[in-house]
Amino acid sequence: MSENAAQVGPLEATLLIGFLLGVAVVAVYAIRVGVPPMPSNRAARQAMLRLLPERIEGPIYDLGSAWGGLAFDLARQYPENPVIGIELSPIPYAVSRLRALLLRRPNLTFRRADFLKTDLSDAGALTCYLMIWAMRKLEPKLCAELKPGAVVVSHAFAFVEWAHEDQVIVPEAGSAWIYRYLMPTSS
Ligand SMILES: C[S@@+](CC[C@H](N)C(=O)[O-])C[C@H]1O[C@@H](n2cnc3c(N)ncnc32)[C@H](O)[C@@H]1O
């Protein structure tokens, strides 16, 4: 080996192994749940916030909250409502918990859980940015569980059976559509 070759010390080696393990855990969970922890960009988050009603009765859930960005925006816009980010992937979840510790928001909590196994019947509103197969699993659960008047705002992916009541396109988010759904108030 040449005398100029970079020497890797134990600290650098440990950091590199830790980083690679972290990337591997994120990748394994992205494959397991079928959705990577890619956050909605700023323009998409703002469009989602604009599609939500001014007043919401009950908790607001971000289903698959990843690193926590959208949940923080929701907590800021609705200081009177509990905002709950639900995330299964441990590393994004840990980062969102750390952010919550640093940037205290009394109405914001994060749960490490599978939202498909979480009771969402008290939700006043829900947001999500998933994939089509995750939306297919979520749709029957929400239709069976949500209370009348609950609002769902989805970035990029629509439900198959449930007709949206409003939509906007966001050019700055790769021309993604944002869809709004309303749980009917009478049958
Ligand atoms: C594309 S990110 C969206 C992050 C955030 N909601 C936003 O819009 O910026 C989707 C997240 O959903 C999570 N996820 C997918 N299925 C899940 C499930 N069944 N339970 C909990 N989290 C899930 C993934 O791990 C991923 O971090």
Tab-separated table of C-alpha atoms and ligand atoms in Angstrom:
chain	number	residue	atom	x	y	z
A	1	MET	CA	0.000	0.000	0.000
A	2	SER	CA	1.334	3.497	-0.795
A	3	GLU	CA	2.523	5.669	2.088
A	4	ASN	CA	-0.059	8.311	1.057
A	5	ALA	CA	-3.022	5.930	1.311
A	6	ALA	CA	-5.672	7.246	3.737
A	7	GLN	CA	-5.574	5.578	7.151
A	8	VAL	CA	-8.970	4.650	8.635
A	9	GLY	CA	-8.906	4.812	12.418
A	10	PRO	CA	-11.248	2.919	14.790
A	11	LEU	CA	-13.537	5.950	15.226
A	12	GLU	CA	-13.997	6.457	11.479
A	13	ALA	CA	-14.517	2.718	10.979
A	14	THR	CA	-17.177	2.621	13.736
A	15	LEU	CA	-18.961	5.665	12.301
A	16	LEU	CA	-18.890	4.196	8.799
A	17	ILE	CA	-20.254	0.828	9.986
A	18	GLY	CA	-22.952	2.609	12.021
A	19	PHE	CA	-23.937	4.699	9.011
A	20	LEU	CA	-24.088	1.669	6.692
A	21	LEU	CA	-26.142	-0.277	9.260
A	22	GLY	CA	-28.533	2.680	9.535
A	23	VAL	CA	-28.954	2.823	5.743
A	24	ALA	CA	-29.562	-0.948	5.711
A	25	VAL	CA	-32.256	-0.721	8.426
A	26	VAL	CA	-34.009	2.124	6.540
A	27	ALA	CA	-33.887	0.061	3.314
A	28	VAL	CA	-35.194	-3.120	5.010
A	29	TYR	CA	-38.191	-1.250	6.468
A	30	ALA	CA	-38.888	0.543	3.169
A	31	ILE	CA	-39.100	-2.901	1.526
A	32	ARG	CA	-41.160	-4.345	4.412
A	33	VAL	CA	-43.841	-1.617	4.388
A	34	GLY	CA	-43.488	-0.985	0.651
A	35	VAL	CA	-42.979	2.778	1.060
A	36	PRO	CA	-39.658	4.672	1.404
A	37	PRO	CA	-39.400	7.406	4.066
A	38	MET	CA	-39.308	10.165	1.452
A	39	PRO	CA	-40.831	13.368	2.848
A	40	SER	CA	-43.349	15.501	0.978
A	41	ASN	CA	-41.533	18.582	-0.259
A	42	ARG	CA	-42.396	22.035	1.051
A	43	ALA	CA	-44.775	22.936	-1.786
A	44	ALA	CA	-46.673	19.644	-1.402
A	45	ARG	CA	-46.893	20.074	2.383
A	46	GLN	CA	-48.271	23.599	1.941
A	47	ALA	CA	-50.847	22.360	-0.582
A	48	MET	CA	-51.886	19.595	1.835
A	49	LEU	CA	-52.283	22.117	4.664
A	50	ARG	CA	-54.389	24.366	2.405
A	51	LEU	CA	-56.729	21.477	1.535
A	52	LEU	CA	-57.476	20.789	5.184
A	53	PRO	CA	-60.439	22.623	6.761
A	54	GLU	CA	-59.853	25.633	8.995
A	55	ARG	CA	-61.349	23.849	11.998
A	56	ILE	CA	-60.975	20.145	12.745
A	57	GLU	CA	-62.768	18.207	15.497
A	58	GLY	CA	-60.453	15.661	17.106
A	59	PRO	CA	-56.921	14.384	16.578
A	60	ILE	CA	-55.017	14.737	13.305
A	61	TYR	CA	-52.895	11.762	12.203
A	62	ASP	CA	-50.022	11.738	9.741
A	63	LEU	CA	-50.014	8.110	8.580
A	64	GLY	CA	-46.390	7.228	7.958
A	65	SER	CA	-44.787	10.327	9.457
A	66	ALA	CA	-41.175	9.403	8.466
A	67	TRP	CA	-38.807	12.159	9.729
A	68	GLY	CA	-41.692	14.231	11.150
A	69	GLY	CA	-41.732	17.306	8.847
A	70	LEU	CA	-45.405	17.238	7.871
A	71	ALA	CA	-46.487	16.406	11.433
A	72	PHE	CA	-44.637	19.513	12.680
A	73	ASP	CA	-46.417	21.665	10.078
A	74	LEU	CA	-49.773	20.181	11.141
A	75	ALA	CA	-49.009	20.838	14.810
A	76	ARG	CA	-48.167	24.468	14.008
A	77	GLN	CA	-51.315	25.012	11.908
A	78	TYR	CA	-53.625	23.327	14.468
A	79	PRO	CA	-52.255	24.201	17.935
A	80	GLU	CA	-55.579	23.204	19.573
A	81	ASN	CA	-55.653	19.690	18.070
A	82	PRO	CA	-53.551	16.714	19.125
A	83	VAL	CA	-51.338	15.772	16.168
A	84	ILE	CA	-50.026	12.201	16.053
A	85	GLY	CA	-47.371	10.963	13.642
A	86	ILE	CA	-47.387	7.179	13.207
A	87	GLU	CA	-44.263	5.579	11.784
A	88	LEU	CA	-43.029	1.982	11.726
A	89	SER	CA	-39.503	2.461	10.420
A	90	PRO	CA	-37.285	2.837	13.523
A	91	ILE	CA	-34.678	5.293	12.263
A	92	PRO	CA	-37.027	7.945	10.800
A	93	TYR	CA	-39.192	7.462	13.913
A	94	ALA	CA	-36.160	8.026	16.219
A	95	VAL	CA	-35.211	11.169	14.264
A	96	SER	CA	-38.764	12.543	14.546
A	97	ARG	CA	-38.725	11.867	18.320
A	98	LEU	CA	-35.398	13.668	18.612
A	99	ARG	CA	-36.766	16.654	16.660
A	100	ALA	CA	-39.801	16.685	18.970
A	101	LEU	CA	-37.516	16.753	22.015
A	102	LEU	CA	-35.550	19.684	20.605
A	103	LEU	CA	-38.422	21.711	19.079
A	104	ARG	CA	-41.064	21.159	21.723
A	105	ARG	CA	-44.642	21.173	20.437
A	106	PRO	CA	-47.051	20.343	23.245
A	107	ASN	CA	-49.755	19.078	20.855
A	108	LEU	CA	-47.446	16.782	18.836
A	109	THR	CA	-46.585	13.142	19.569
A	110	PHE	CA	-44.989	10.370	17.531
A	111	ARG	CA	-45.857	6.687	17.870
A	112	ARG	CA	-43.842	3.783	16.543
A	113	ALA	CA	-46.651	1.608	15.206
A	114	ASP	CA	-48.247	0.084	12.127
A	115	PHE	CA	-51.073	2.464	11.221
A	116	LEU	CA	-52.958	-0.448	9.644
A	117	LYS	CA	-53.175	-1.947	13.167
A	118	THR	CA	-53.954	1.340	14.934
A	119	ASP	CA	-57.454	2.449	15.931
A	120	LEU	CA	-58.088	5.640	13.925
A	121	SER	CA	-61.785	5.983	14.763
A	122	ASP	CA	-61.302	9.236	16.724
A	123	ALA	CA	-59.514	11.021	13.842
A	124	GLY	CA	-60.802	14.404	12.722
A	125	ALA	CA	-58.319	14.454	9.850
A	126	LEU	CA	-55.571	12.292	8.404
A	127	THR	CA	-52.738	12.928	5.966
A	128	CYS	CA	-50.677	10.420	4.009
A	129	TYR	CA	-48.047	10.099	1.296
A	130	LEU	CA	-47.835	6.407	0.538
A	131	MET	CA	-47.877	4.109	-2.497
A	132	ILE	CA	-50.754	2.576	-4.395
A	133	TRP	CA	-50.601	-0.832	-2.626
A	134	ALA	CA	-50.512	0.825	0.802
A	135	MET	CA	-53.504	2.971	-0.236
A	136	ARG	CA	-55.364	-0.211	-1.233
A	137	LYS	CA	-54.871	-1.648	2.272
A	138	LEU	CA	-55.716	1.642	3.970
A	139	GLU	CA	-58.923	2.396	2.062
A	140	PRO	CA	-61.221	-0.326	3.542
A	141	LYS	CA	-59.887	0.351	7.040
A	142	LEU	CA	-60.631	4.076	6.832
A	143	CYS	CA	-64.051	3.527	5.242
A	144	ALA	CA	-64.987	1.123	8.068
A	145	GLU	CA	-63.491	3.137	10.906
A	146	LEU	CA	-63.634	6.879	10.338
A	147	LYS	CA	-66.375	8.994	11.837
A	148	PRO	CA	-68.665	11.123	9.632
A	149	GLY	CA	-67.013	14.417	8.696
A	150	ALA	CA	-63.432	13.111	8.985
A	151	VAL	CA	-61.136	14.448	6.251
A	152	VAL	CA	-58.291	12.604	4.525
A	153	VAL	CA	-55.661	14.407	2.439
A	154	SER	CA	-53.365	12.227	0.340
A	155	HIS	CA	-50.256	13.310	-1.535
A	156	ALA	CA	-49.764	11.725	-4.976
A	157	PHE	CA	-51.859	8.558	-4.537
A	158	ALA	CA	-55.633	8.253	-4.719
A	159	PHE	CA	-57.966	5.660	-3.231
A	160	VAL	CA	-59.454	3.286	-5.782
A	161	GLU	CA	-63.143	3.166	-4.731
A	162	TRP	CA	-63.547	6.265	-2.578
A	163	ALA	CA	-64.212	9.326	-4.773
A	164	HIS	CA	-62.253	12.426	-3.790
A	165	GLU	CA	-64.182	15.659	-3.280
A	166	ASP	CA	-61.335	18.025	-4.195
A	167	GLN	CA	-57.856	17.892	-5.741
A	168	VAL	CA	-55.021	20.243	-6.606
A	169	ILE	CA	-51.908	19.805	-8.697
A	170	VAL	CA	-48.549	20.958	-7.329
A	171	PRO	CA	-46.122	21.864	-10.155
A	172	GLU	CA	-43.216	22.253	-7.685
A	173	ALA	CA	-43.747	18.667	-6.479
A	174	GLY	CA	-43.257	16.987	-9.850
A	175	SER	CA	-46.834	17.920	-10.814
A	176	ALA	CA	-48.171	15.582	-8.131
A	177	TRP	CA	-51.874	15.655	-7.294
A	178	ILE	CA	-53.098	16.139	-3.760
A	179	TYR	CA	-56.508	14.569	-3.089
A	180	ARG	CA	-59.063	15.393	-0.391
A	181	TYR	CA	-61.650	12.875	0.848
A	182	LEU	CA	-64.553	13.515	3.176
A	183	MET	CA	-66.307	10.850	5.251
A	184	PRO	CA	-70.024	11.374	4.456
A	185	THR	CA	-72.042	12.808	7.311
A	186	SER	CA	-75.199	10.819	6.460
A	187	SER	CA	-75.636	7.433	4.733
B	1	LIG	C1	-43.268	8.752	1.822
B	1	LIG	S1	-43.114	8.827	3.602
B	1	LIG	C2	-44.177	10.208	3.970
B	1	LIG	C3	-43.692	11.059	5.131
B	1	LIG	C4	-44.638	12.179	5.548
B	1	LIG	N1	-45.985	11.708	5.777
B	1	LIG	C5	-44.662	13.288	4.513
B	1	LIG	O1	-45.644	13.371	3.754
B	1	LIG	O2	-43.695	14.069	4.454
B	1	LIG	C6	-44.150	7.397	4.017
B	1	LIG	C7	-43.803	6.734	5.347
B	1	LIG	O3	-44.851	5.807	5.662
B	1	LIG	C8	-44.288	4.779	6.456
B	1	LIG	N2	-45.224	3.655	6.469
B	1	LIG	C9	-45.662	2.947	5.400
B	1	LIG	N3	-46.541	1.996	5.784
B	1	LIG	C10	-46.656	2.111	7.134
B	1	LIG	C11	-47.433	1.444	8.109
B	1	LIG	N4	-48.271	0.453	7.766
B	1	LIG	N5	-47.353	1.843	9.398
B	1	LIG	C12	-46.515	2.871	9.761
B	1	LIG	N6	-45.742	3.545	8.876
B	1	LIG	C13	-45.808	3.179	7.572
B	1	LIG	C14	-42.962	4.495	5.764
B	1	LIG	O4	-42.050	3.857	6.634
B	1	LIG	C15	-42.522	5.911	5.349
B	1	LIG	O5	-41.636	6.455	6.288
